[in-house]
Coordinates of C-alpha atoms and ligand atoms in Angstrom, one line a residue:
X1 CA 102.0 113.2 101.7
X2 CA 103.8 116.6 102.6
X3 CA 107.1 115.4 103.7
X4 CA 108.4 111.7 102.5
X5 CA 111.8 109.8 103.8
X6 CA 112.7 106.9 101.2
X7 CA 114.6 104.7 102.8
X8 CA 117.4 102.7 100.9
X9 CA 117.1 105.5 98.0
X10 CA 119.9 104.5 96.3
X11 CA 119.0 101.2 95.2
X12 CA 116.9 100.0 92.4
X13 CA 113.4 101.2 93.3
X14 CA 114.5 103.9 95.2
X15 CA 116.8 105.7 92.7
X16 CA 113.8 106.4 90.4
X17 CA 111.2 106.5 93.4
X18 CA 113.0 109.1 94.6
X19 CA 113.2 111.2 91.6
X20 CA 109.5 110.4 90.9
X21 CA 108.4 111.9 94.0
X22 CA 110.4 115.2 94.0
X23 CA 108.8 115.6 90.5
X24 CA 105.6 115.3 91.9
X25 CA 105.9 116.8 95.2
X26 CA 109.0 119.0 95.5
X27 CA 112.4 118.4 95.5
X28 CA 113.0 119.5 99.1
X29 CA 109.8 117.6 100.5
X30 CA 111.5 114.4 99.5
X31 CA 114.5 112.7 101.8
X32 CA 116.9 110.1 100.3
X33 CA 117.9 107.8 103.5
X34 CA 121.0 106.0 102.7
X35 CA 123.5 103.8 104.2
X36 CA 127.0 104.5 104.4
X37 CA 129.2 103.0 101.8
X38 CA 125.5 103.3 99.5
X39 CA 125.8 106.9 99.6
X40 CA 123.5 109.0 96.7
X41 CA 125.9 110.2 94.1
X42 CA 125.1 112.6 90.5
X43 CA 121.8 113.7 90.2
X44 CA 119.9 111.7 93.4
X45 CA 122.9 113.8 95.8
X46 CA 122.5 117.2 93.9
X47 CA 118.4 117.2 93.7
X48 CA 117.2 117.2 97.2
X49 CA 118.0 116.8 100.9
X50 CA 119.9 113.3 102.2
X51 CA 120.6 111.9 105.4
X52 CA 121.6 108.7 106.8
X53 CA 118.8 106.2 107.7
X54 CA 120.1 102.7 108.6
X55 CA 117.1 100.7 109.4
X56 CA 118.8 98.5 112.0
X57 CA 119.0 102.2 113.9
X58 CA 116.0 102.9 115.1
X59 CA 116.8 105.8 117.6
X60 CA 118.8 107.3 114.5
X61 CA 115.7 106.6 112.5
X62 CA 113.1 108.6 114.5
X63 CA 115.3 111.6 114.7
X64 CA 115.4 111.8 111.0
X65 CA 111.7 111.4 110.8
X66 CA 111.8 114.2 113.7
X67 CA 113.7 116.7 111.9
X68 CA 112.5 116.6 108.6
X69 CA 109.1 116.6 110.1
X70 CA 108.4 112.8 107.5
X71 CA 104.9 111.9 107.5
X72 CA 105.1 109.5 104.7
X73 CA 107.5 106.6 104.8
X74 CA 109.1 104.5 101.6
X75 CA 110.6 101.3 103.6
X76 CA 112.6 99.7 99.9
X77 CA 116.0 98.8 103.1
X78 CA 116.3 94.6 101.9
X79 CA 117.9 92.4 100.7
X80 CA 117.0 90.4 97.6
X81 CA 116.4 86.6 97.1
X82 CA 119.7 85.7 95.9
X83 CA 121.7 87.6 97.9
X84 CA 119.1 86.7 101.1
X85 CA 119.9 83.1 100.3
X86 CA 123.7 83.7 101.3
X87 CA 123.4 85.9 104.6
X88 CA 119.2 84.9 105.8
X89 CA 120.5 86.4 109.5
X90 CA 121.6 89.7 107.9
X91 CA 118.1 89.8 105.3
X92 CA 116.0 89.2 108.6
X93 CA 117.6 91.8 110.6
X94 CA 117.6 94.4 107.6
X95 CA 113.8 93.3 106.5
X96 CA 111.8 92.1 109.5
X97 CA 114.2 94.3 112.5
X98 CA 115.0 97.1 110.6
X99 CA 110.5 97.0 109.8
X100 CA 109.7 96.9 113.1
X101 CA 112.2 99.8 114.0
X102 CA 110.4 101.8 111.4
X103 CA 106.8 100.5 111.5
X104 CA 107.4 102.0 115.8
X105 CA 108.7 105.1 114.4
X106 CA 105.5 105.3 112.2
X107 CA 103.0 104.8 115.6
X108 CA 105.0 107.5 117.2
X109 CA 105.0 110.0 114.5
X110 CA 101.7 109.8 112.8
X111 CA 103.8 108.2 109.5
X112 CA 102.0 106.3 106.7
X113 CA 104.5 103.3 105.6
X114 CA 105.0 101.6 102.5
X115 CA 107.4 98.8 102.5
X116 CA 106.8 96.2 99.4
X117 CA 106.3 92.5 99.3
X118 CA 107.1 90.9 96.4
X119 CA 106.1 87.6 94.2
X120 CA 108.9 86.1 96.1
X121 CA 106.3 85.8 98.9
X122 CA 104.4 82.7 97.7
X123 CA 105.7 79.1 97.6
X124 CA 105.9 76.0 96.0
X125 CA 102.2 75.1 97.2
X126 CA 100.6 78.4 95.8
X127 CA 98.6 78.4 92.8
X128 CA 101.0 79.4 90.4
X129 CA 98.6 80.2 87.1
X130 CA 96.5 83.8 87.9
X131 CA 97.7 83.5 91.6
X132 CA 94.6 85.4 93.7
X133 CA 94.9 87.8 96.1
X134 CA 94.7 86.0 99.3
X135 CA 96.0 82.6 98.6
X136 CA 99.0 79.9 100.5
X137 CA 101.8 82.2 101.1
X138 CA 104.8 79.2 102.4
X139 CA 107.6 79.7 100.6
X140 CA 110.9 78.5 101.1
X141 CA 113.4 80.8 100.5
X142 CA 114.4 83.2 103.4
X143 CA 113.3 86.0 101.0
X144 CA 109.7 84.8 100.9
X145 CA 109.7 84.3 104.7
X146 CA 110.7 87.6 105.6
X147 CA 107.8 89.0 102.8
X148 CA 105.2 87.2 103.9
X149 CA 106.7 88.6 107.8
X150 CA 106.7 92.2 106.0
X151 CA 103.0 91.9 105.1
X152 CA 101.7 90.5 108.7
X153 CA 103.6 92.7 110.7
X154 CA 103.0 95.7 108.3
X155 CA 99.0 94.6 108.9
X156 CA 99.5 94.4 112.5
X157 CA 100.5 97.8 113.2
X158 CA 97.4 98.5 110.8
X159 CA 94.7 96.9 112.8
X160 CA 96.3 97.2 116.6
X161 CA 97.6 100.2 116.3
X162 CA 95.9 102.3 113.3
X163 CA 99.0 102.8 111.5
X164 CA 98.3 103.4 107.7
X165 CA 100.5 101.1 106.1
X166 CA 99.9 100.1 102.6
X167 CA 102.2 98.0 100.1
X168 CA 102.5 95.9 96.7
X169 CA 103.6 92.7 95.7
X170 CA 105.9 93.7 92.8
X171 CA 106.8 91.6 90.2
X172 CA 110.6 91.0 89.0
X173 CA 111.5 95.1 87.6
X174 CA 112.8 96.0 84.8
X175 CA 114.9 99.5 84.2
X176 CA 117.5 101.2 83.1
X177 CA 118.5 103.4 85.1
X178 CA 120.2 101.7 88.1
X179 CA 121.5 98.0 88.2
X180 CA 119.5 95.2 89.9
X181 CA 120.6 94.1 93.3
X182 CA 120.7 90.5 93.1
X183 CA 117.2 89.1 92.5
X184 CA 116.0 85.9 90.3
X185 CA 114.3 88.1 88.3
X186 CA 117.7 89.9 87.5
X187 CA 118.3 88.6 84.2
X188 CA 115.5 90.3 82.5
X189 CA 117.6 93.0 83.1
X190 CA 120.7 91.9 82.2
X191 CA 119.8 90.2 79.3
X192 CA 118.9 94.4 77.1
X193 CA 122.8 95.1 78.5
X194 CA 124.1 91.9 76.4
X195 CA 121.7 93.0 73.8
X196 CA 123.1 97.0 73.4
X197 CA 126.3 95.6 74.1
X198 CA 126.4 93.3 71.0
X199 CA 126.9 90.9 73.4
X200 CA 125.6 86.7 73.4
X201 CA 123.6 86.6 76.5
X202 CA 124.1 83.5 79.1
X203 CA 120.5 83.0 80.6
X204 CA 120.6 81.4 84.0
X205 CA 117.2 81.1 84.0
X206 CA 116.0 77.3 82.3
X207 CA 114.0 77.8 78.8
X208 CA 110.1 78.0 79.7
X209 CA 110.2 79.5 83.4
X210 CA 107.3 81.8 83.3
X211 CA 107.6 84.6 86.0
X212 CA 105.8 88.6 85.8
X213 CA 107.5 91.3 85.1
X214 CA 106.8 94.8 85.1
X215 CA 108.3 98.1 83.8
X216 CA 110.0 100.9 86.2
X217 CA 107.4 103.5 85.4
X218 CA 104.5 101.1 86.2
X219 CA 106.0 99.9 89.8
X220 CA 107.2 103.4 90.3
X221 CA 103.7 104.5 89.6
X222 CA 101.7 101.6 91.7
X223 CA 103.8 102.5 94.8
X224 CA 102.7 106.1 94.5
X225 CA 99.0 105.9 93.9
X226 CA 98.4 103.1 96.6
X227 CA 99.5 105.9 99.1
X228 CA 97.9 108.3 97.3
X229 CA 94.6 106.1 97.2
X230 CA 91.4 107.2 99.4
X231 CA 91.8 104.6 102.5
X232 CA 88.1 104.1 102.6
X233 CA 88.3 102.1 99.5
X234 CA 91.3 99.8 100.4
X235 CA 90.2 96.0 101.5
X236 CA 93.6 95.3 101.8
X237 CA 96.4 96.7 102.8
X238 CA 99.7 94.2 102.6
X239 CA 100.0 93.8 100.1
X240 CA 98.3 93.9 97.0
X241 CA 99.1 91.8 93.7
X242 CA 100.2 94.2 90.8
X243 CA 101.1 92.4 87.2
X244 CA 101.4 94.0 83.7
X245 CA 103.4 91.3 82.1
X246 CA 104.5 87.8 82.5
X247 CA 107.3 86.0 80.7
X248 CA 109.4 82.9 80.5
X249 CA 113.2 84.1 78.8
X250 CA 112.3 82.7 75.1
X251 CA 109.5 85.1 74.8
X252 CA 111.8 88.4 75.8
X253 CA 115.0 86.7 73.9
X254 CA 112.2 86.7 70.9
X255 CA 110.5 90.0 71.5
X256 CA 114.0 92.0 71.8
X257 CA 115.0 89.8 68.3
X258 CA 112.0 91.6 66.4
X259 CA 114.1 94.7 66.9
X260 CA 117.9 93.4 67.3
X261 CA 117.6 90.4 65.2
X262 CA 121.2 90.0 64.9
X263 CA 121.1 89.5 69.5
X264 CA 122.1 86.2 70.5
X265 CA 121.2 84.2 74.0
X266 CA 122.3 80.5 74.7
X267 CA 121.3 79.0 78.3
X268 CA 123.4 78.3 81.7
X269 CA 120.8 77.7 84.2
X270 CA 122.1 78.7 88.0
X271 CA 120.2 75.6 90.1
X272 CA 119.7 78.3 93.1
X273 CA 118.2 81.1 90.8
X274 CA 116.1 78.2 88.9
X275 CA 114.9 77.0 92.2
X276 CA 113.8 79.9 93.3
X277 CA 112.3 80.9 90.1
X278 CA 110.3 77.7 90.2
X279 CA 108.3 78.3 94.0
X280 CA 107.5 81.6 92.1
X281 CA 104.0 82.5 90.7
X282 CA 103.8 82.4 86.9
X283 CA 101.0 85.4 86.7
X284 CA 99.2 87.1 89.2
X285 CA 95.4 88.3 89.3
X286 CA 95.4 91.4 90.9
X287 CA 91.7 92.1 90.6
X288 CA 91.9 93.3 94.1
X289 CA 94.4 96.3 93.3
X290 CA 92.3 97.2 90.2
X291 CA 88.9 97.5 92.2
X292 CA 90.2 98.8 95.6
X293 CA 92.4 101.5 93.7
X294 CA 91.9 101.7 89.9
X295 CA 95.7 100.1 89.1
X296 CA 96.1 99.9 85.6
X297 CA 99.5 99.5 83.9
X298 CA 101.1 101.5 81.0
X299 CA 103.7 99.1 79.2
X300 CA 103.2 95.9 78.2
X301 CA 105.9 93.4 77.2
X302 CA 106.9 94.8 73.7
X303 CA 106.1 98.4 74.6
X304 CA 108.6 97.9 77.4
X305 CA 111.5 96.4 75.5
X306 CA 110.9 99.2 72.8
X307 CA 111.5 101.6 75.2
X308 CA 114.2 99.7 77.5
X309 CA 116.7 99.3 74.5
X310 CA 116.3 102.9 73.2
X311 CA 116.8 104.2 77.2
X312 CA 119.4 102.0 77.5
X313 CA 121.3 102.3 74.2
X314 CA 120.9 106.4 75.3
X315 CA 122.4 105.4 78.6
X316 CA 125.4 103.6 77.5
X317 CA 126.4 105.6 74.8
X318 CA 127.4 108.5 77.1
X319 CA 129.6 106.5 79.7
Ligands
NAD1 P1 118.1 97.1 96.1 O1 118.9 96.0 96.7 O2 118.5 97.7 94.8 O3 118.1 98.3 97.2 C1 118.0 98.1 98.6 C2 118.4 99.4 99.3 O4 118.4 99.2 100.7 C3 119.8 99.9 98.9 O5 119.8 101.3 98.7 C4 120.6 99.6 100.2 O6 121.7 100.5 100.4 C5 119.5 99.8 101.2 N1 119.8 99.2 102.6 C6 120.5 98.0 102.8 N2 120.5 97.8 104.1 C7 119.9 98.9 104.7 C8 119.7 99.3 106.1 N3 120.1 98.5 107.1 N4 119.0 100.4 106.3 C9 118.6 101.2 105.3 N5 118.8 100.9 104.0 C10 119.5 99.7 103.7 O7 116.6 96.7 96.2 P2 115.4 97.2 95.3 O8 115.3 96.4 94.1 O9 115.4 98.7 95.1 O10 114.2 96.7 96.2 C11 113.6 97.6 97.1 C12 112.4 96.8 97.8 O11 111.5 96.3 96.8 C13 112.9 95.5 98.6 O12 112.0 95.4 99.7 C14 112.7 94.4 97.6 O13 112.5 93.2 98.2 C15 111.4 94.9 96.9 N6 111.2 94.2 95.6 C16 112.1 94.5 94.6 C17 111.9 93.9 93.3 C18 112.8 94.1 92.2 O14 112.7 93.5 91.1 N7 113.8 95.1 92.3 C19 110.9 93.0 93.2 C20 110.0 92.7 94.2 C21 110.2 93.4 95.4

């Protein structure tokens, strides 16, 4: 990776991605694509060159990959399961059009691509208990349909036409830094703001819904060394099952308790949110990722929520 476009940079993933990679490979070697009105603000704006990159664009996309001479491509443009639910047309022409325009790019310009799948990419019929690698992937949501398209198409311009994409299945994220942008998962999140705010937090997620997690650093680092990973090694490509954690909201409620026993949470389930969160693995094996390219997470669940309330109480205290 010499010279790497991420596109959507300013949103959950991408905030820290981006930071992550100038660290390791030079602020100037790393270009934060952004949509107007989602422009990079503070630190993201100051560190390292910008430029618009709307996936729906493609012309506009291959001239950005032109002129910064990008031969490594972070595809996070989306739009998550909750928000997907209300505008499917707009979440397939962002994740499935706006792909294709990028995946063509790729085949033109020599690019590697990594555009993530998620656990929202199985269904109701999937195993849900140590879900394997290559299972049933139908789910229901328009989320899930446009992952599971993600993963073929991304494997199709693999095998037809050589390009080197590569991706993970991530699990629901947790951090600090930048707000979720409307996922099921969300209220893992949420739920350490109501917790450094002194606040009683309203879980719309239904008592016993187990679903994995995983800490910033840990995705942040799985989507760096799966492109950095020696391709001779990689069985798969799209995408691979990472887990670190897995958690149903009584065990985080308890786990942030040990440390903020004072921290309150009482229930108001959202029926689209629980539905979703239902067709959704409970844990994943991702054997595959740990043989094909030696994953291996830092956090677990109460190293993470040590860490999340003392970033976060940092955070908040200086806004
Ligand atoms: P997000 O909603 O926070 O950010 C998405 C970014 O895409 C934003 O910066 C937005 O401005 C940008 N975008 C929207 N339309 C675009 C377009 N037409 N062209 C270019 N950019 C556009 O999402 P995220 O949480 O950072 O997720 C990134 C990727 O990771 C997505 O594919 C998502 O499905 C996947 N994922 C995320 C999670 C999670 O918990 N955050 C879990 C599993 C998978």
């Amino acid at each position: 990776m010499n010279n790497i476009l991420v596109i959507g940079s300013t949103g959950q993933i991408g905030s820290e991605l981006t930071f992550e990679l100038r660290k390791r490979y030079g602020n100037n070697h790393v270009l934060a694509g952004y949509i107007i009105g989602a422009e990079p603000k503070g630190k993201l704006a100051e560190s390292g060159p910008s430029a618009v990159t709307d996936v729906i664009d493609g012309t506009h996309v291959a001239e950005v990959v032109k002129e910064y001479k990008i031969d490594t491509i972070y595809n996070l443009a989306a739009l998550l399961s909750v928000v997907a639910e209300t505008r499917p047309r707009l979440a397939w022409r962002i994740g499935i059009d706006g792909l294709w325009n990028v995946l063509e790019v790729a085949r033109e310009n020599g690019c590697a691509v990594f555009t993530p799948s998620s656990i929202g990419s199985f269904g109701p019929n999937t195993p849900h208990d140590h879900t394997p690698q290559d299972t049933i992937q139908r789910p229901r949501t328009i989320y899930g349909v446009s992952k599971v398209t993600t993963e073929l198409l991304s494997d199709y311009y693999h095998y037809k036409y050589g390009v080197d994409t590569r991706a993970v299945r991530f699990p629901g994220l947790i951090s600090y830094l930048t707000p979720p942008g409307g996922g099921t998962t969300d209220y893992a999140v949420d739920i350490f703001y109501s917790a450094v705010r002194k606040q009683t937090f309203s879980c719309p997620i239904k008592e016993g819904t187990q679903m994995d997690m995983m800490y910033m650093p840990d995705a942040l680092h799985a989507a760096i060394s799966l492109m950095e990973a020696d391709p001779a090694r990689l069985i798969h490509r799209n995408a691979f099952n990472v887990a670190s954690m897995s958690f149903a909201p009584e065990t985080i409620y308890a786990e942030i308790r040990k440390l903020r026993p004072d921290f309150k949470m009482e229930y108001n389930v959202d029926p689209l949110k629980q539905a979703i969160a239902e067709s959704w693995p409970d844990s994943m094996d991702d054997s595959a990722a740990r043989t094909e390219w030696d994953w291996q997470p830092q956090y677990d669940i109460t190293a993470m929520t040590r860490d999340m309330l003392d970033k976060l109480e940092q955070k908040l205290a200086t806004e």
